[in-house]
PDB file of C-alpha atoms in Angstrom:
ATOM      1  CA  MET A   1       5.646 -69.067   3.752  1.00 39.00           C
ATOM      2  CA  VAL A   2       3.804 -69.835   6.989  1.00 38.00           C
ATOM      3  CA  LYS A   3       0.358 -71.416   7.168  1.00 42.00           C
ATOM      4  CA  LEU A   4      -1.772 -72.010  10.230  1.00 50.00           C
ATOM      5  CA  ILE A   5      -4.234 -74.842  10.587  1.00 63.00           C
ATOM      6  CA  TYR A   6      -6.555 -75.346  13.489  1.00 65.00           C
ATOM      7  CA  SER A   7      -7.490 -79.009  13.384  1.00 75.00           C
ATOM      8  CA  PRO A   8      -6.040 -81.129  16.194  1.00 78.00           C
ATOM      9  CA  GLN A   9      -3.473 -83.489  14.720  1.00 76.00           C
ATOM     10  CA  TRP A  10      -5.467 -86.631  15.613  1.00 79.00           C
ATOM     11  CA  PHE A  11      -8.364 -85.307  13.513  1.00 81.00           C
ATOM     12  CA  TYR A  12      -6.299 -85.035  10.309  1.00 79.00           C
ATOM     13  CA  GLY A  13      -7.938 -87.086   7.587  1.00 80.00           C
ATOM     14  CA  LYS A  14     -11.217 -87.503   9.445  1.00 86.00           C
ATOM     15  CA  ASP A  15     -12.402 -84.128   8.190  1.00 87.00           C
ATOM     16  CA  ILE A  16     -11.531 -85.309   4.684  1.00 89.00           C
ATOM     17  CA  LEU A  17     -13.813 -88.311   5.210  1.00 92.00           C
ATOM     18  CA  ILE A  18     -16.648 -85.976   6.274  1.00 94.00           C
ATOM     19  CA  ASP A  19     -16.043 -83.898   3.144  1.00 93.00           C
ATOM     20  CA  ILE A  20     -16.173 -87.034   0.970  1.00 95.00           C
ATOM     21  CA  ILE A  21     -19.562 -87.946   2.515  1.00 95.00           C
ATOM     22  CA  SER A  22     -20.772 -84.378   1.820  1.00 95.00           C
ATOM     23  CA  ILE A  23     -19.612 -84.661  -1.815  1.00 96.00           C
ATOM     24  CA  PHE A  24     -21.442 -87.982  -2.172  1.00 96.00           C
ATOM     25  CA  VAL A  25     -24.728 -86.506  -0.850  1.00 96.00           C
ATOM     26  CA  LEU A  26     -24.443 -83.376  -3.007  1.00 96.00           C
ATOM     27  CA  LEU A  27     -23.625 -85.285  -6.201  1.00 97.00           C
ATOM     28  CA  LEU A  28     -26.358 -87.849  -5.595  1.00 96.00           C
ATOM     29  CA  ILE A  29     -29.025 -85.147  -5.258  1.00 96.00           C
ATOM     30  CA  ALA A  30     -27.570 -83.228  -8.213  1.00 96.00           C
ATOM     31  CA  LEU A  31     -27.690 -86.368 -10.378  1.00 96.00           C
ATOM     32  CA  PHE A  32     -31.349 -87.021  -9.597  1.00 94.00           C
ATOM     33  CA  SER A  33     -32.190 -83.353 -10.051  1.00 95.00           C
ATOM     34  CA  LEU A  34     -30.674 -83.492 -13.558  1.00 95.00           C
ATOM     35  CA  LYS A  35     -32.629 -86.683 -14.264  1.00 93.00           C
ATOM     36  CA  TYR A  36     -35.872 -84.985 -13.153  1.00 92.00           C
ATOM     37  CA  TYR A  37     -35.014 -81.954 -15.283  1.00 93.00           C
ATOM     38  CA  ARG A  38     -34.970 -84.195 -18.359  1.00 90.00           C
ATOM     39  CA  ILE A  39     -38.533 -85.294 -17.573  1.00 88.00           C
ATOM     40  CA  LYS A  40     -40.081 -82.062 -16.262  1.00 87.00           C
ATOM     41  CA  LYS A  41     -38.049 -79.480 -18.250  1.00 86.00           C
ATOM     42  CA  ASN A  42     -38.305 -77.135 -15.266  1.00 87.00           C
ATOM     43  CA  ARG A  43     -35.169 -75.000 -15.019  1.00 91.00           C
ATOM     44  CA  ASN A  44     -35.261 -74.916 -11.218  1.00 92.00           C
ATOM     45  CA  TYR A  45     -34.077 -78.541 -11.248  1.00 94.00           C
ATOM     46  CA  LEU A  46     -31.137 -77.503 -13.389  1.00 95.00           C
ATOM     47  CA  TYR A  47     -30.274 -74.601 -11.060  1.00 94.00           C
ATOM     48  CA  LEU A  48     -30.468 -76.852  -7.998  1.00 95.00           C
ATOM     49  CA  ALA A  49     -28.231 -79.451  -9.678  1.00 96.00           C
ATOM     50  CA  SER A  50     -25.714 -76.773 -10.733  1.00 96.00           C
ATOM     51  CA  SER A  51     -25.485 -75.313  -7.243  1.00 96.00           C
ATOM     52  CA  PHE A  52     -24.971 -78.749  -5.684  1.00 96.00           C
ATOM     53  CA  ILE A  53     -22.303 -79.607  -8.288  1.00 97.00           C
ATOM     54  CA  LEU A  54     -20.521 -76.318  -7.497  1.00 96.00           C
ATOM     55  CA  LEU A  55     -20.616 -77.127  -3.774  1.00 96.00           C
ATOM     56  CA  ALA A  56     -19.363 -80.670  -4.373  1.00 97.00           C
ATOM     57  CA  SER A  57     -16.478 -79.305  -6.492  1.00 96.00           C
ATOM     58  CA  SER A  58     -15.623 -76.815  -3.753  1.00 95.00           C
ATOM     59  CA  PHE A  59     -15.288 -79.721  -1.287  1.00 94.00           C
ATOM     60  CA  LEU A  60     -12.926 -81.434  -3.718  1.00 94.00           C
ATOM     61  CA  PHE A  61     -10.654 -78.404  -3.623  1.00 92.00           C
ATOM     62  CA  LYS A  62     -10.968 -78.240   0.173  1.00 90.00           C
ATOM     63  CA  ILE A  63      -9.763 -81.849   0.318  1.00 90.00           C
ATOM     64  CA  LEU A  64      -6.880 -81.027  -2.007  1.00 87.00           C
ATOM     65  CA  MET A  65      -6.004 -78.026   0.155  1.00 83.00           C
ATOM     66  CA  ASN A  66      -6.108 -80.068   3.366  1.00 81.00           C
ATOM     67  CA  LEU A  67      -4.091 -82.918   1.858  1.00 80.00           C
ATOM     68  CA  ASN A  68      -1.509 -80.360   0.892  1.00 74.00           C
ATOM     69  CA  ILE A  69      -1.298 -79.136   4.479  1.00 72.00           C
ATOM     70  CA  TYR A  70      -1.587 -82.416   6.375  1.00 69.00           C
ATOM     71  CA  TYR A  71       0.955 -84.421   4.472  1.00 64.00           C
ATOM     72  CA  LYS A  72       3.646 -81.855   3.855  1.00 61.00           C
ATOM     73  CA  PHE A  73       4.097 -80.207   7.228  1.00 55.00           C
ATOM     74  CA  ILE A  74       7.571 -80.346   8.685  1.00 45.00           C
ATOM     75  CA  GLU A  75       7.199 -78.860  12.095  1.00 48.00           C
ATOM     76  CA  THR A  76       4.419 -78.552  14.645  1.00 51.00           C
ATOM     77  CA  LYS A  77       4.466 -76.138  17.536  1.00 50.00           C
ATOM     78  CA  GLN A  78       2.036 -75.342  20.326  1.00 50.00           C
ATOM     79  CA  PHE A  79       1.017 -71.716  21.009  1.00 51.00           C
ATOM     80  CA  GLY A  80      -1.367 -71.699  23.942  1.00 51.00           C
ATOM     81  CA  LEU A  81      -4.573 -73.317  22.754  1.00 51.00           C
ATOM     82  CA  VAL A  82      -3.855 -73.143  19.078  1.00 53.00           C
ATOM     83  CA  THR A  83      -1.756 -75.703  17.274  1.00 53.00           C
ATOM     84  CA  ALA A  84       0.236 -74.042  14.552  1.00 52.00           C
ATOM     85  CA  VAL A  85       1.647 -76.116  11.771  1.00 52.00           C
ATOM     86  CA  TYR A  86       4.556 -74.575   9.982  1.00 50.00           C
ATOM     87  CA  GLN A  87       5.281 -75.917   6.619  1.00 47.00           C
ATOM     88  CA  ASN A  88       7.579 -75.349   3.802  1.00 50.00           C
ATOM     89  CA  MET A  89       5.142 -74.485   1.086  1.00 49.00           C
ATOM     90  CA  LYS A  90       7.597 -73.242  -1.498  1.00 50.00           C
ATOM     91  CA  GLN A  91       7.108 -76.153  -3.859  1.00 50.00           C
ATOM     92  CA  SER A  92       3.412 -76.655  -3.297  1.00 62.00           C
ATOM     93  CA  HIS A  93       2.387 -73.063  -2.751  1.00 71.00           C
ATOM     94  CA  SER A  94       0.754 -72.548  -6.119  1.00 77.00           C
ATOM     95  CA  LEU A  95      -1.236 -75.790  -5.785  1.00 77.00           C
ATOM     96  CA  PHE A  96      -2.293 -74.829  -2.266  1.00 77.00           C
ATOM     97  CA  PHE A  97      -3.214 -71.287  -3.258  1.00 80.00           C
ATOM     98  CA  THR A  98      -5.196 -72.455  -6.320  1.00 84.00           C
ATOM     99  CA  SER A  99      -7.103 -75.054  -4.254  1.00 84.00           C
ATOM    100  CA  PHE A 100      -7.736 -72.512  -1.526  1.00 84.00           C
ATOM    101  CA  LEU A 101      -9.029 -69.879  -3.941  1.00 88.00           C
ATOM    102  CA  LEU A 102     -11.209 -72.351  -5.843  1.00 91.00           C
ATOM    103  CA  TYR A 103     -12.606 -73.736  -2.581  1.00 91.00           C
ATOM    104  CA  TYR A 104     -13.636 -70.241  -1.478  1.00 91.00           C
ATOM    105  CA  LEU A 105     -14.980 -69.197  -4.885  1.00 93.00           C
ATOM    106  CA  LEU A 106     -16.912 -72.385  -5.675  1.00 94.00           C
ATOM    107  CA  THR A 107     -18.446 -72.533  -2.200  1.00 95.00           C
ATOM    108  CA  LEU A 108     -19.684 -68.946  -2.392  1.00 94.00           C
ATOM    109  CA  PHE A 109     -20.919 -69.403  -5.976  1.00 94.00           C
ATOM    110  CA  GLY A 110     -22.618 -72.667  -5.048  1.00 95.00           C
ATOM    111  CA  VAL A 111     -24.505 -71.204  -2.101  1.00 95.00           C
ATOM    112  CA  TYR A 112     -25.366 -68.079  -4.065  1.00 94.00           C
ATOM    113  CA  ALA A 113     -26.661 -70.223  -6.977  1.00 94.00           C
ATOM    114  CA  LEU A 114     -28.792 -72.156  -4.488  1.00 94.00           C
ATOM    115  CA  TYR A 115     -30.137 -68.929  -3.006  1.00 93.00           C
ATOM    116  CA  SER A 116     -31.002 -67.525  -6.446  1.00 92.00           C
ATOM    117  CA  THR A 117     -32.889 -70.717  -7.336  1.00 92.00           C
ATOM    118  CA  TYR A 118     -35.503 -69.509  -4.860  1.00 90.00           C
ATOM    119  CA  GLN A 119     -34.984 -65.728  -4.933  1.00 88.00           C
ATOM    120  CA  LYS A 120     -34.845 -64.856  -8.607  1.00 86.00           C
ATOM    121  CA  GLN A 121     -32.438 -62.055  -9.457  1.00 83.00           C
ATOM    122  CA  SER A 122     -32.192 -59.791 -12.487  1.00 87.00           C
ATOM    123  CA  MET A 123     -29.097 -60.062 -14.697  1.00 89.00           C
ATOM    124  CA  PRO A 124     -27.535 -56.783 -13.345  1.00 89.00           C
ATOM    125  CA  ASN A 125     -28.015 -58.097  -9.784  1.00 89.00           C
ATOM    126  CA  HIS A 126     -26.347 -61.387 -10.749  1.00 89.00           C
ATOM    127  CA  LEU A 127     -23.378 -59.556 -12.251  1.00 91.00           C
ATOM    128  CA  LEU A 128     -23.059 -57.317  -9.207  1.00 92.00           C
ATOM    129  CA  LEU A 129     -23.165 -60.253  -6.793  1.00 90.00           C
ATOM    130  CA  ILE A 130     -20.704 -62.292  -8.865  1.00 91.00           C
ATOM    131  CA  TYR A 131     -18.347 -59.307  -8.756  1.00 92.00           C
ATOM    132  CA  LEU A 132     -18.814 -59.012  -4.979  1.00 90.00           C
ATOM    133  CA  ILE A 133     -18.106 -62.720  -4.539  1.00 90.00           C
ATOM    134  CA  PHE A 134     -14.815 -62.317  -6.431  1.00 89.00           C
ATOM    135  CA  ILE A 135     -13.900 -59.277  -4.330  1.00 88.00           C
ATOM    136  CA  SER A 136     -14.856 -60.957  -1.083  1.00 85.00           C
ATOM    137  CA  THR A 137     -12.790 -64.039  -1.990  1.00 85.00           C
ATOM    138  CA  TYR A 138      -9.785 -61.847  -2.725  1.00 83.00           C
ATOM    139  CA  LEU A 139     -10.170 -59.798   0.465  1.00 81.00           C
ATOM    140  CA  THR A 140     -10.950 -62.664   2.811  1.00 77.00           C
ATOM    141  CA  TYR A 141      -7.751 -64.466   1.912  1.00 72.00           C
ATOM    142  CA  PRO A 142      -6.126 -65.290   4.333  1.00 71.00           C
ATOM    143  CA  HIS A 143      -8.795 -64.278   6.904  1.00 79.00           C
ATOM    144  CA  TYR A 144     -10.523 -67.603   7.381  1.00 81.00           C
ATOM    145  CA  TYR A 145     -13.283 -66.225   9.635  1.00 84.00           C
ATOM    146  CA  LEU A 146     -14.461 -63.613   7.087  1.00 87.00           C
ATOM    147  CA  PHE A 147     -15.103 -66.344   4.528  1.00 89.00           C
ATOM    148  CA  HIS A 148     -17.148 -68.339   7.037  1.00 91.00           C
ATOM    149  CA  LEU A 149     -19.008 -65.211   8.131  1.00 92.00           C
ATOM    150  CA  THR A 150     -20.054 -64.572   4.498  1.00 91.00           C
ATOM    151  CA  LEU A 151     -21.032 -68.220   4.209  1.00 93.00           C
ATOM    152  CA  LEU A 152     -22.974 -68.031   7.486  1.00 95.00           C
ATOM    153  CA  ILE A 153     -25.086 -65.184   6.092  1.00 94.00           C
ATOM    154  CA  LEU A 154     -25.683 -66.806   2.693  1.00 94.00           C
ATOM    155  CA  LEU A 155     -26.487 -70.230   4.170  1.00 95.00           C
ATOM    156  CA  GLY A 156     -28.715 -68.590   6.783  1.00 96.00           C
ATOM    157  CA  LEU A 157     -30.744 -67.030   3.963  1.00 95.00           C
ATOM    158  CA  VAL A 158     -31.053 -70.412   2.219  1.00 95.00           C
ATOM    159  CA  ALA A 159     -32.098 -72.152   5.469  1.00 95.00           C
ATOM    160  CA  TYR A 160     -34.599 -69.356   6.152  1.00 95.00           C
ATOM    161  CA  THR A 161     -36.068 -69.821   2.645  1.00 93.00           C
ATOM    162  CA  TYR A 162     -36.534 -73.561   3.275  1.00 93.00           C
ATOM    163  CA  SER A 163     -38.095 -72.835   6.681  1.00 94.00           C
ATOM    164  CA  ARG A 164     -40.592 -70.422   5.079  1.00 93.00           C
ATOM    165  CA  ARG A 165     -41.490 -73.085   2.529  1.00 91.00           C
ATOM    166  CA  TYR A 166     -42.038 -75.595   5.309  1.00 92.00           C
ATOM    167  CA  ILE A 167     -44.285 -73.153   7.215  1.00 91.00           C
ATOM    168  CA  ASN A 168     -46.381 -72.618   4.067  1.00 89.00           C
ATOM    169  CA  LYS A 169     -46.599 -76.243   2.905  1.00 84.00           C
ATOM    170  CA  LYS A 170     -46.110 -78.247   6.147  1.00 86.00           C
ATOM    171  CA  HIS A 171     -44.295 -80.958   4.250  1.00 86.00           C
ATOM    172  CA  PHE A 172     -42.109 -83.208   6.430  1.00 88.00           C
ATOM    173  CA  SER A 173     -39.271 -83.645   3.929  1.00 89.00           C
ATOM    174  CA  THR A 174     -39.055 -79.838   3.494  1.00 91.00           C
ATOM    175  CA  LYS A 175     -38.692 -79.600   7.289  1.00 92.00           C
ATOM    176  CA  LEU A 176     -35.810 -82.066   7.165  1.00 93.00           C
ATOM    177  CA  VAL A 177     -34.124 -80.138   4.338  1.00 94.00           C
ATOM    178  CA  ALA A 178     -34.571 -76.901   6.349  1.00 95.00           C
ATOM    179  CA  TYR A 179     -33.015 -78.555   9.431  1.00 95.00           C
ATOM    180  CA  SER A 180     -30.095 -79.789   7.309  1.00 95.00           C
ATOM    181  CA  PHE A 181     -29.349 -76.307   6.054  1.00 96.00           C
ATOM    182  CA  TRP A 182     -29.706 -74.810   9.548  1.00 97.00           C
ATOM    183  CA  ALA A 183     -27.163 -77.387  10.774  1.00 96.00           C
ATOM    184  CA  ILE A 184     -24.754 -76.519   7.943  1.00 96.00           C
ATOM    185  CA  THR A 185     -25.288 -72.818   8.759  1.00 96.00           C
ATOM    186  CA  ILE A 186     -24.593 -73.343  12.479  1.00 96.00           C
ATOM    187  CA  SER A 187     -21.379 -75.234  11.650  1.00 95.00           C
ATOM    188  CA  GLN A 188     -20.035 -71.943  10.235  1.00 94.00           C
ATOM    189  CA  ILE A 189     -20.270 -70.324  13.698  1.00 94.00           C
ATOM    190  CA  PHE A 190     -17.824 -72.941  14.992  1.00 93.00           C
ATOM    191  CA  TYR A 191     -15.457 -72.416  12.052  1.00 90.00           C
ATOM    192  CA  ILE A 192     -15.494 -68.662  12.727  1.00 90.00           C
ATOM    193  CA  SER A 193     -14.555 -69.276  16.369  1.00 88.00           C
ATOM    194  CA  ILE A 194     -11.698 -71.755  15.822  1.00 85.00           C
ATOM    195  CA  ASP A 195      -9.218 -69.138  17.036  1.00 82.00           C
ATOM    196  CA  LEU A 196     -10.618 -69.667  20.536  1.00 85.00           C
ATOM    197  CA  ASN A 197     -10.171 -73.431  20.675  1.00 83.00           C
ATOM    198  CA  ASN A 198      -9.124 -75.883  17.988  1.00 83.00           C
ATOM    199  CA  ASN A 199     -11.727 -78.410  19.177  1.00 86.00           C
ATOM    200  CA  LEU A 200     -14.388 -76.077  17.761  1.00 90.00           C
ATOM    201  CA  TYR A 201     -13.179 -77.166  14.323  1.00 90.00           C
ATOM    202  CA  ILE A 202     -14.156 -80.752  15.166  1.00 92.00           C
ATOM    203  CA  ILE A 203     -17.595 -79.625  16.407  1.00 93.00           C
ATOM    204  CA  GLY A 204     -18.058 -77.643  13.184  1.00 93.00           C
ATOM    205  CA  GLU A 205     -17.136 -80.684  11.086  1.00 93.00           C
ATOM    206  CA  LEU A 206     -19.453 -82.973  13.066  1.00 95.00           C
ATOM    207  CA  ILE A 207     -22.367 -80.538  12.695  1.00 96.00           C
ATOM    208  CA  GLN A 208     -21.638 -80.379   8.977  1.00 95.00           C
ATOM    209  CA  LEU A 209     -21.823 -84.191   8.931  1.00 96.00           C
ATOM    210  CA  VAL A 210     -25.196 -84.079  10.725  1.00 96.00           C
ATOM    211  CA  GLY A 211     -26.414 -81.517   8.154  1.00 96.00           C
ATOM    212  CA  TYR A 212     -25.457 -83.565   5.105  1.00 96.00           C
ATOM    213  CA  SER A 213     -26.661 -86.811   6.698  1.00 96.00           C
ATOM    214  CA  SER A 214     -30.133 -85.365   7.279  1.00 95.00           C
ATOM    215  CA  LEU A 215     -30.111 -84.057   3.714  1.00 95.00           C
ATOM    216  CA  LEU A 216     -29.429 -87.632   2.616  1.00 96.00           C
ATOM    217  CA  ILE A 217     -32.258 -88.941   4.820  1.00 94.00           C
ATOM    218  CA  ALA A 218     -34.656 -86.365   3.295  1.00 93.00           C
ATOM    219  CA  PHE A 219     -33.616 -87.529  -0.168  1.00 93.00           C
ATOM    220  CA  ILE A 220     -34.052 -91.217   0.703  1.00 93.00           C
ATOM    221  CA  MET A 221     -37.563 -90.361   1.951  1.00 90.00           C
ATOM    222  CA  VAL A 222     -38.312 -88.775  -1.435  1.00 88.00           C
ATOM    223  CA  LEU A 223     -37.199 -91.936  -3.234  1.00 88.00           C
ATOM    224  CA  ARG A 224     -39.105 -94.244  -0.891  1.00 86.00           C
ATOM    225  CA  TYR A 225     -42.299 -92.266  -1.312  1.00 81.00           C
ATOM    226  CA  GLY A 226     -42.002 -92.414  -5.094  1.00 72.00           C
ATOM    227  CA  ARG A 227     -41.349 -96.139  -5.095  1.00 72.00           C
ATOM    228  CA  LYS A 228     -44.385 -97.015  -2.985  1.00 68.00           C
ATOM    229  CA  GLU A 229     -46.410 -99.808  -4.551  1.00 57.00           C
ATOM    230  CA  ASN A 230     -49.582 -98.903  -6.407  1.00 59.00           C
ATOM    231  CA  LYS A 231     -51.654-101.099  -4.081  1.00 57.00           C
ATOM    232  CA  ASP A 232     -55.043-100.240  -5.578  1.00 58.00           C
ATOM    233  CA  ARG A 233     -54.092-101.494  -8.998  1.00 59.00           C
ATOM    234  CA  HIS A 234     -55.682-104.687 -10.301  1.00 59.00           C
ATOM    235  CA  HIS A 235     -54.100-106.609 -13.153  1.00 57.00           C
ATOM    236  CA  TRP A 236     -56.616-106.677 -15.973  1.00 54.00           C
TER     237      TRP A 236
ATOM    238  CA  MET B   1     -54.292 -70.781  -7.642  1.00 46.00           C
ATOM    239  CA  ALA B   2     -52.232 -73.510  -9.332  1.00 57.00           C
ATOM    240  CA  GLY B   3     -50.344 -72.552 -12.529  1.00 67.00           C
ATOM    241  CA  LYS B   4     -51.004 -73.881 -16.006  1.00 79.00           C
ATOM    242  CA  ARG B   5     -50.427 -77.634 -16.267  1.00 82.00           C
ATOM    243  CA  THR B   6     -47.539 -78.748 -18.425  1.00 85.00           C
ATOM    244  CA  ARG B   7     -47.751 -81.665 -20.876  1.00 87.00           C
ATOM    245  CA  ILE B   8     -46.098 -84.022 -18.412  1.00 89.00           C
ATOM    246  CA  ASP B   9     -48.454 -82.836 -15.628  1.00 88.00           C
ATOM    247  CA  ILE B  10     -51.464 -83.704 -17.809  1.00 90.00           C
ATOM    248  CA  ILE B  11     -50.039 -87.127 -18.677  1.00 91.00           C
ATOM    249  CA  GLY B  12     -49.318 -87.715 -14.981  1.00 90.00           C
ATOM    250  CA  ASP B  13     -52.874 -86.687 -14.009  1.00 89.00           C
ATOM    251  CA  MET B  14     -54.354 -89.010 -16.654  1.00 91.00           C
ATOM    252  CA  LEU B  15     -52.296 -91.999 -15.548  1.00 92.00           C
ATOM    253  CA  ALA B  16     -52.965 -91.285 -11.858  1.00 90.00           C
ATOM    254  CA  SER B  17     -56.711 -91.090 -12.609  1.00 90.00           C
ATOM    255  CA  ILE B  18     -56.571 -94.540 -14.224  1.00 91.00           C
ATOM    256  CA  LEU B  19     -54.692 -95.912 -11.205  1.00 89.00           C
ATOM    257  CA  ASP B  20     -57.239 -94.344  -8.827  1.00 85.00           C
ATOM    258  CA  LYS B  21     -59.867 -96.466 -10.551  1.00 84.00           C
ATOM    259  CA  GLY B  22     -57.858 -99.633 -10.015  1.00 85.00           C
ATOM    260  CA  GLY B  23     -55.970 -99.445 -13.300  1.00 86.00           C
ATOM    261  CA  LYS B  24     -59.019 -99.512 -15.617  1.00 86.00           C
ATOM    262  CA  ILE B  25     -61.305 -96.634 -16.623  1.00 89.00           C
ATOM    263  CA  LYS B  26     -63.843 -95.626 -19.262  1.00 89.00           C
ATOM    264  CA  PRO B  27     -62.685 -92.830 -21.639  1.00 87.00           C
ATOM    265  CA  THR B  28     -65.548 -90.512 -20.575  1.00 89.00           C
ATOM    266  CA  HIS B  29     -64.635 -90.862 -16.909  1.00 89.00           C
ATOM    267  CA  LEU B  30     -61.021 -90.216 -17.703  1.00 88.00           C
ATOM    268  CA  MET B  31     -61.981 -87.072 -19.601  1.00 89.00           C
ATOM    269  CA  TYR B  32     -63.816 -85.669 -16.571  1.00 88.00           C
ATOM    270  CA  LYS B  33     -61.270 -86.825 -14.031  1.00 86.00           C
ATOM    271  CA  SER B  34     -58.332 -85.323 -15.895  1.00 85.00           C
ATOM    272  CA  ASN B  35     -60.151 -82.099 -16.817  1.00 86.00           C
ATOM    273  CA  LEU B  36     -59.620 -82.304 -20.562  1.00 85.00           C
ATOM    274  CA  ALA B  37     -61.658 -81.484 -23.643  1.00 87.00           C
ATOM    275  CA  HIS B  38     -62.509 -84.491 -25.827  1.00 87.00           C
ATOM    276  CA  SER B  39     -60.208 -83.501 -28.679  1.00 87.00           C
ATOM    277  CA  GLN B  40     -57.302 -82.919 -26.277  1.00 87.00           C
ATOM    278  CA  MET B  41     -57.873 -86.253 -24.589  1.00 88.00           C
ATOM    279  CA  VAL B  42     -57.894 -88.160 -27.886  1.00 89.00           C
ATOM    280  CA  GLY B  43     -54.523 -86.648 -28.745  1.00 90.00           C
ATOM    281  CA  TYR B  44     -53.043 -87.589 -25.378  1.00 90.00           C
ATOM    282  CA  LEU B  45     -54.547 -91.097 -25.474  1.00 91.00           C
ATOM    283  CA  ASN B  46     -53.011 -91.792 -28.873  1.00 90.00           C
ATOM    284  CA  GLU B  47     -49.650 -90.655 -27.571  1.00 90.00           C
ATOM    285  CA  LEU B  48     -49.943 -92.801 -24.432  1.00 91.00           C
ATOM    286  CA  VAL B  49     -50.913 -95.878 -26.467  1.00 92.00           C
ATOM    287  CA  GLU B  50     -48.018 -95.231 -28.847  1.00 91.00           C
ATOM    288  CA  LYS B  51     -45.621 -95.067 -25.885  1.00 90.00           C
ATOM    289  CA  SER B  52     -47.126 -98.257 -24.377  1.00 90.00           C
ATOM    290  CA  LEU B  53     -48.177 -96.441 -21.208  1.00 91.00           C
ATOM    291  CA  ILE B  54     -51.803 -97.517 -21.628  1.00 90.00           C
ATOM    292  CA  ARG B  55     -53.766 -99.943 -23.810  1.00 90.00           C
ATOM    293  CA  LYS B  56     -57.360 -99.957 -24.958  1.00 88.00           C
ATOM    294  CA  VAL B  57     -59.655-102.971 -24.577  1.00 89.00           C
ATOM    295  CA  LYS B  58     -63.258-103.612 -25.554  1.00 86.00           C
ATOM    296  CA  LYS B  59     -65.564-105.471 -23.201  1.00 82.00           C
ATOM    297  CA  ASP B  60     -69.374-105.816 -23.455  1.00 80.00           C
ATOM    298  CA  LYS B  61     -69.593-103.108 -26.125  1.00 82.00           C
ATOM    299  CA  ASN B  62     -67.711-100.683 -23.857  1.00 86.00           C
ATOM    300  CA  GLU B  63     -64.207 -99.394 -24.388  1.00 87.00           C
ATOM    301  CA  TYR B  64     -61.832 -99.312 -21.420  1.00 89.00           C
ATOM    302  CA  ILE B  65     -58.420 -97.822 -20.930  1.00 90.00           C
ATOM    303  CA  ILE B  66     -55.947 -99.924 -18.967  1.00 91.00           C
ATOM    304  CA  ILE B  67     -52.661 -98.726 -17.534  1.00 91.00           C
ATOM    305  CA  THR B  68     -49.605-100.836 -18.389  1.00 91.00           C
ATOM    306  CA  ASP B  69     -46.616-101.661 -16.156  1.00 89.00           C
ATOM    307  CA  LYS B  70     -44.643 -98.992 -17.980  1.00 90.00           C
ATOM    308  CA  GLY B  71     -47.432 -96.504 -17.223  1.00 90.00           C
ATOM    309  CA  CYS B  72     -47.328 -97.474 -13.532  1.00 89.00           C
ATOM    310  CA  GLU B  73     -43.573 -96.926 -13.491  1.00 87.00           C
ATOM    311  CA  LEU B  74     -44.049 -93.438 -14.929  1.00 89.00           C
ATOM    312  CA  VAL B  75     -46.650 -92.616 -12.260  1.00 89.00           C
ATOM    313  CA  GLN B  76     -44.160 -93.690  -9.584  1.00 88.00           C
ATOM    314  CA  LYS B  77     -41.406 -91.621 -11.163  1.00 89.00           C
ATOM    315  CA  LEU B  78     -43.682 -88.561 -11.335  1.00 89.00           C
ATOM    316  CA  ARG B  79     -44.697 -89.104  -7.709  1.00 88.00           C
ATOM    317  CA  GLU B  80     -41.005 -89.187  -6.792  1.00 89.00           C
ATOM    318  CA  ILE B  81     -40.425 -85.946  -8.707  1.00 91.00           C
ATOM    319  CA  LYS B  82     -43.391 -84.296  -6.972  1.00 88.00           C
ATOM    320  CA  GLU B  83     -41.983 -85.306  -3.581  1.00 89.00           C
ATOM    321  CA  PHE B  84     -38.546 -83.974  -4.581  1.00 92.00           C
ATOM    322  CA  GLU B  85     -40.232 -80.742  -5.653  1.00 90.00           C
ATOM    323  CA  HIS B  86     -41.906 -80.460  -2.228  1.00 88.00           C
ATOM    324  CA  ALA B  87     -38.776 -81.378  -0.289  1.00 91.00           C
ATOM    325  CA  PHE B  88     -36.570 -78.839  -2.052  1.00 91.00           C
ATOM    326  CA  GLY B  89     -39.311 -76.246  -2.537  1.00 85.00           C
ATOM    327  CA  LEU B  90     -38.847 -76.124  -6.318  1.00 82.00           C
TER     328      LEU B  90
END
């Protein structure tokens, strides 16, 4: 079986590092969201945590998928601008395919769960969309760009929702979260276009890193604000 | 218009009101500041004392409510949650 990857060889492993940073940010926010849920008992915290956990798990499978490709290839050939890596996947095909499928599915479910945290759906709508996510995962394999196009639309809706919230509330940390999601959305445009030039993959990964880093900064701001000293308090 | 306050919102408002007054407040002031009926406030105060979030002291025939360190920590935690709520639009 033949697989194509679009990352320049020198970038192998570096994208995995970016994914590990993304997992760290997602799990950190999910953990605090679960902690806040225990205090506030507001289900939105639970939904946010679940969607971030789904996204973090999807990155784990992406890493597994990439490790499978990067460390088992046997021959590399150059076709114009695109580097094609041929590999003998006979032994690891099922592991690769499972990781690939779970990466697609969990990513789409994660982003959809995030979207429905803000845009509440009825149960029939949920079932319909879950069905469509399954179908789209099945059909987009192995068309990489279709998956990223679906993700571009879903993430765009999430980023738009955050932007609307910022416009209404004018809260700086909401602005930062909106920027983060716009960055993650824009990174999808580069993933869609990797057929044109394999360096676009690197740009996509770097924009993803910017997105998750600003999400981390927004979260640190939340923590710092909460931990401000109660300066007006006297000790009686 | 803001929605109905939850139990934790009311507790947070009460503790924040005490902190606004420098950590010490008279029960009547607290009742007005936290928008509660007397009977409701008594219930909440008992719970807060039981959980060591506040303590009551008597001084010059007046009763005062004082926030404890644990109470201050809860106010900070609730402030953090509020900021998280704003940031993520929850």
